[in-house]
Amino acid sequence: MSDDDLWESIDRLNDRLASTQPDRPPQEALLLRMLKLSEEVGEVAEAVIGATGQNPRKGVSHTWDDVRSELCDVIITAAVALRTLTPDTREVFAAHLARVTDRSLDPGP
């Protein structure tokens, strides 16, 4: 998948969500979109706990493939949430990634 395909998919997902959600005040819709991230992160935690068998009642209930899938859901949900905030999603993300990369990979003094 190319970078263009990725962001076109995010635009399409955002449009689909916007067209199928109940009519809500814009601020409420925005907050609910952001809260979806917490739900997805919780699913990552559940999958990690399940993959490591940390819940004695459930044992090993997930696989590391499940964890990878849930992490992808977090990334997609975050990208759609960012798209909800700005139509310039790819530019905003690229600029932020460049700043984080430069800061994180700078060897410093």
PDB file of C-alpha atoms in Angstrom:
ATOM      1  CA  MET A   1       0.000   0.000   0.000  1.00  0.00           C
ATOM      2  CA  SER A   2       1.418   3.371  -0.957  1.00  0.00           C
ATOM      3  CA  ASP A   3       1.380   6.438   1.264  1.00  0.00           C
ATOM      4  CA  ASP A   4      -1.368   7.899  -0.944  1.00  0.00           C
ATOM      5  CA  ASP A   5      -3.447   4.730  -0.595  1.00  0.00           C
ATOM      6  CA  LEU A   6      -3.038   4.817   3.165  1.00  0.00           C
ATOM      7  CA  TRP A   7      -4.309   8.376   3.535  1.00  0.00           C
ATOM      8  CA  GLU A   8      -7.065   7.842   0.957  1.00  0.00           C
ATOM      9  CA  SER A   9      -8.236   4.870   3.039  1.00  0.00           C
ATOM     10  CA  ILE A  10      -8.184   7.015   6.181  1.00  0.00           C
ATOM     11  CA  ASP A  11     -10.242   9.687   4.368  1.00  0.00           C
ATOM     12  CA  ARG A  12     -12.733   7.040   3.235  1.00  0.00           C
ATOM     13  CA  LEU A  13     -13.027   5.561   6.732  1.00  0.00           C
ATOM     14  CA  ASN A  14     -13.544   9.022   8.210  1.00  0.00           C
ATOM     15  CA  ASP A  15     -16.231   9.836   5.643  1.00  0.00           C
ATOM     16  CA  ARG A  16     -17.985   6.527   6.272  1.00  0.00           C
ATOM     17  CA  LEU A  17     -17.985   7.063  10.041  1.00  0.00           C
ATOM     18  CA  ALA A  18     -19.250  10.620   9.653  1.00  0.00           C
ATOM     19  CA  SER A  19     -22.093   9.500   7.398  1.00  0.00           C
ATOM     20  CA  THR A  20     -23.251   6.616   9.607  1.00  0.00           C
ATOM     21  CA  GLN A  21     -23.066   8.158  13.081  1.00  0.00           C
ATOM     22  CA  PRO A  22     -26.141   9.495  14.836  1.00  0.00           C
ATOM     23  CA  ASP A  23     -26.608  13.235  14.605  1.00  0.00           C
ATOM     24  CA  ARG A  24     -24.670  14.784  17.495  1.00  0.00           C
ATOM     25  CA  PRO A  25     -23.299  18.199  18.311  1.00  0.00           C
ATOM     26  CA  PRO A  26     -19.856  18.500  16.656  1.00  0.00           C
ATOM     27  CA  GLN A  27     -17.979  18.726  19.968  1.00  0.00           C
ATOM     28  CA  GLU A  28     -19.635  15.559  21.257  1.00  0.00           C
ATOM     29  CA  ALA A  29     -18.874  13.674  18.046  1.00  0.00           C
ATOM     30  CA  LEU A  30     -15.250  14.798  18.255  1.00  0.00           C
ATOM     31  CA  LEU A  31     -14.911  13.694  21.883  1.00  0.00           C
ATOM     32  CA  LEU A  32     -16.430  10.303  21.128  1.00  0.00           C
ATOM     33  CA  ARG A  33     -13.999   9.819  18.243  1.00  0.00           C
ATOM     34  CA  MET A  34     -11.092  10.558  20.600  1.00  0.00           C
ATOM     35  CA  LEU A  35     -12.483   8.188  23.258  1.00  0.00           C
ATOM     36  CA  LYS A  36     -12.455   5.390  20.689  1.00  0.00           C
ATOM     37  CA  LEU A  37      -8.660   5.457  20.996  1.00  0.00           C
ATOM     38  CA  SER A  38      -8.869   4.476  24.666  1.00  0.00           C
ATOM     39  CA  GLU A  39     -11.117   1.578  23.774  1.00  0.00           C
ATOM     40  CA  GLU A  40      -8.653   0.336  21.167  1.00  0.00           C
ATOM     41  CA  VAL A  41      -5.658   0.683  23.511  1.00  0.00           C
ATOM     42  CA  GLY A  42      -7.612  -1.325  26.081  1.00  0.00           C
ATOM     43  CA  GLU A  43      -8.051  -4.065  23.489  1.00  0.00           C
ATOM     44  CA  VAL A  44      -4.263  -4.133  22.996  1.00  0.00           C
ATOM     45  CA  ALA A  45      -3.827  -4.576  26.745  1.00  0.00           C
ATOM     46  CA  GLU A  46      -6.426  -7.341  26.804  1.00  0.00           C
ATOM     47  CA  ALA A  47      -4.683  -9.129  23.928  1.00  0.00           C
ATOM     48  CA  VAL A  48      -1.251  -8.863  25.613  1.00  0.00           C
ATOM     49  CA  ILE A  49      -2.683 -10.207  28.864  1.00  0.00           C
ATOM     50  CA  GLY A  50      -4.341 -13.010  26.907  1.00  0.00           C
ATOM     51  CA  ALA A  51      -1.218 -13.818  24.873  1.00  0.00           C
ATOM     52  CA  THR A  52       0.893 -14.076  28.034  1.00  0.00           C
ATOM     53  CA  GLY A  53      -1.720 -15.980  30.043  1.00  0.00           C
ATOM     54  CA  GLN A  54      -1.693 -13.415  32.854  1.00  0.00           C
ATOM     55  CA  ASN A  55      -5.355 -13.919  33.741  1.00  0.00           C
ATOM     56  CA  PRO A  56      -5.481 -17.236  35.606  1.00  0.00           C
ATOM     57  CA  ARG A  57      -9.207 -17.538  34.976  1.00  0.00           C
ATOM     58  CA  LYS A  58      -8.806 -17.267  31.182  1.00  0.00           C
ATOM     59  CA  GLY A  59      -5.301 -18.631  30.628  1.00  0.00           C
ATOM     60  CA  VAL A  60      -3.841 -18.049  27.166  1.00  0.00           C
ATOM     61  CA  SER A  61      -6.800 -16.568  25.318  1.00  0.00           C
ATOM     62  CA  HIS A  62      -5.053 -14.539  22.588  1.00  0.00           C
ATOM     63  CA  THR A  63      -2.087 -14.831  20.248  1.00  0.00           C
ATOM     64  CA  TRP A  64       0.653 -12.374  19.328  1.00  0.00           C
ATOM     65  CA  ASP A  65      -1.144 -12.096  15.971  1.00  0.00           C
ATOM     66  CA  ASP A  66      -4.110 -10.762  17.960  1.00  0.00           C
ATOM     67  CA  VAL A  67      -1.807  -8.202  19.609  1.00  0.00           C
ATOM     68  CA  ARG A  68      -0.464  -7.104  16.211  1.00  0.00           C
ATOM     69  CA  SER A  69      -3.994  -6.774  14.886  1.00  0.00           C
ATOM     70  CA  GLU A  70      -5.075  -4.676  17.873  1.00  0.00           C
ATOM     71  CA  LEU A  71      -2.023  -2.430  17.477  1.00  0.00           C
ATOM     72  CA  CYS A  72      -3.005  -1.872  13.849  1.00  0.00           C
ATOM     73  CA  ASP A  73      -6.488  -0.929  15.035  1.00  0.00           C
ATOM     74  CA  VAL A  74      -4.936   1.672  17.355  1.00  0.00           C
ATOM     75  CA  ILE A  75      -2.927   3.164  14.487  1.00  0.00           C
ATOM     76  CA  ILE A  76      -5.975   3.278  12.193  1.00  0.00           C
ATOM     77  CA  THR A  77      -8.181   4.752  14.910  1.00  0.00           C
ATOM     78  CA  ALA A  78      -5.572   7.404  15.720  1.00  0.00           C
ATOM     79  CA  ALA A  79      -5.235   8.320  12.046  1.00  0.00           C
ATOM     80  CA  VAL A  80      -9.012   8.626  11.679  1.00  0.00           C
ATOM     81  CA  ALA A  81      -9.146  10.727  14.865  1.00  0.00           C
ATOM     82  CA  LEU A  82      -6.444  13.002  13.437  1.00  0.00           C
ATOM     83  CA  ARG A  83      -8.409  13.212  10.175  1.00  0.00           C
ATOM     84  CA  THR A  84     -11.438  14.267  12.213  1.00  0.00           C
ATOM     85  CA  LEU A  85      -9.414  17.223  13.498  1.00  0.00           C
ATOM     86  CA  THR A  86      -7.876  18.296  10.187  1.00  0.00           C
ATOM     87  CA  PRO A  87      -8.260  17.616   6.485  1.00  0.00           C
ATOM     88  CA  ASP A  88      -4.448  18.078   6.225  1.00  0.00           C
ATOM     89  CA  THR A  89      -3.872  14.784   8.011  1.00  0.00           C
ATOM     90  CA  ARG A  90      -0.940  13.519   5.979  1.00  0.00           C
ATOM     91  CA  GLU A  91       0.928  16.832   6.167  1.00  0.00           C
ATOM     92  CA  VAL A  92       0.325  17.220   9.911  1.00  0.00           C
ATOM     93  CA  PHE A  93       1.426  13.643  10.553  1.00  0.00           C
ATOM     94  CA  ALA A  94       4.497  13.863   8.289  1.00  0.00           C
ATOM     95  CA  ALA A  95       5.665  17.080   9.938  1.00  0.00           C
ATOM     96  CA  HIS A  96       5.164  15.662  13.427  1.00  0.00           C
ATOM     97  CA  LEU A  97       6.908  12.392  12.538  1.00  0.00           C
ATOM     98  CA  ALA A  98       9.862  14.356  11.160  1.00  0.00           C
ATOM     99  CA  ARG A  99      10.116  16.373  14.409  1.00  0.00           C
ATOM    100  CA  VAL A 100       9.904  13.272  16.584  1.00  0.00           C
ATOM    101  CA  THR A 101      12.409  11.413  14.411  1.00  0.00           C
ATOM    102  CA  ASP A 102      14.887  14.295  14.449  1.00  0.00           C
ATOM    103  CA  ARG A 103      14.527  14.742  18.202  1.00  0.00           C
ATOM    104  CA  SER A 104      14.728  11.034  18.955  1.00  0.00           C
ATOM    105  CA  LEU A 105      17.618  10.224  16.632  1.00  0.00           C
ATOM    106  CA  ASP A 106      19.691  13.326  17.350  1.00  0.00           C
ATOM    107  CA  PRO A 107      22.836  12.077  19.073  1.00  0.00           C
ATOM    108  CA  GLY A 108      22.874  15.217  21.235  1.00  0.00           C
ATOM    109  CA  PRO A 109      25.969  16.708  22.880  1.00  0.00           C
TER     110      PRO A 109
END
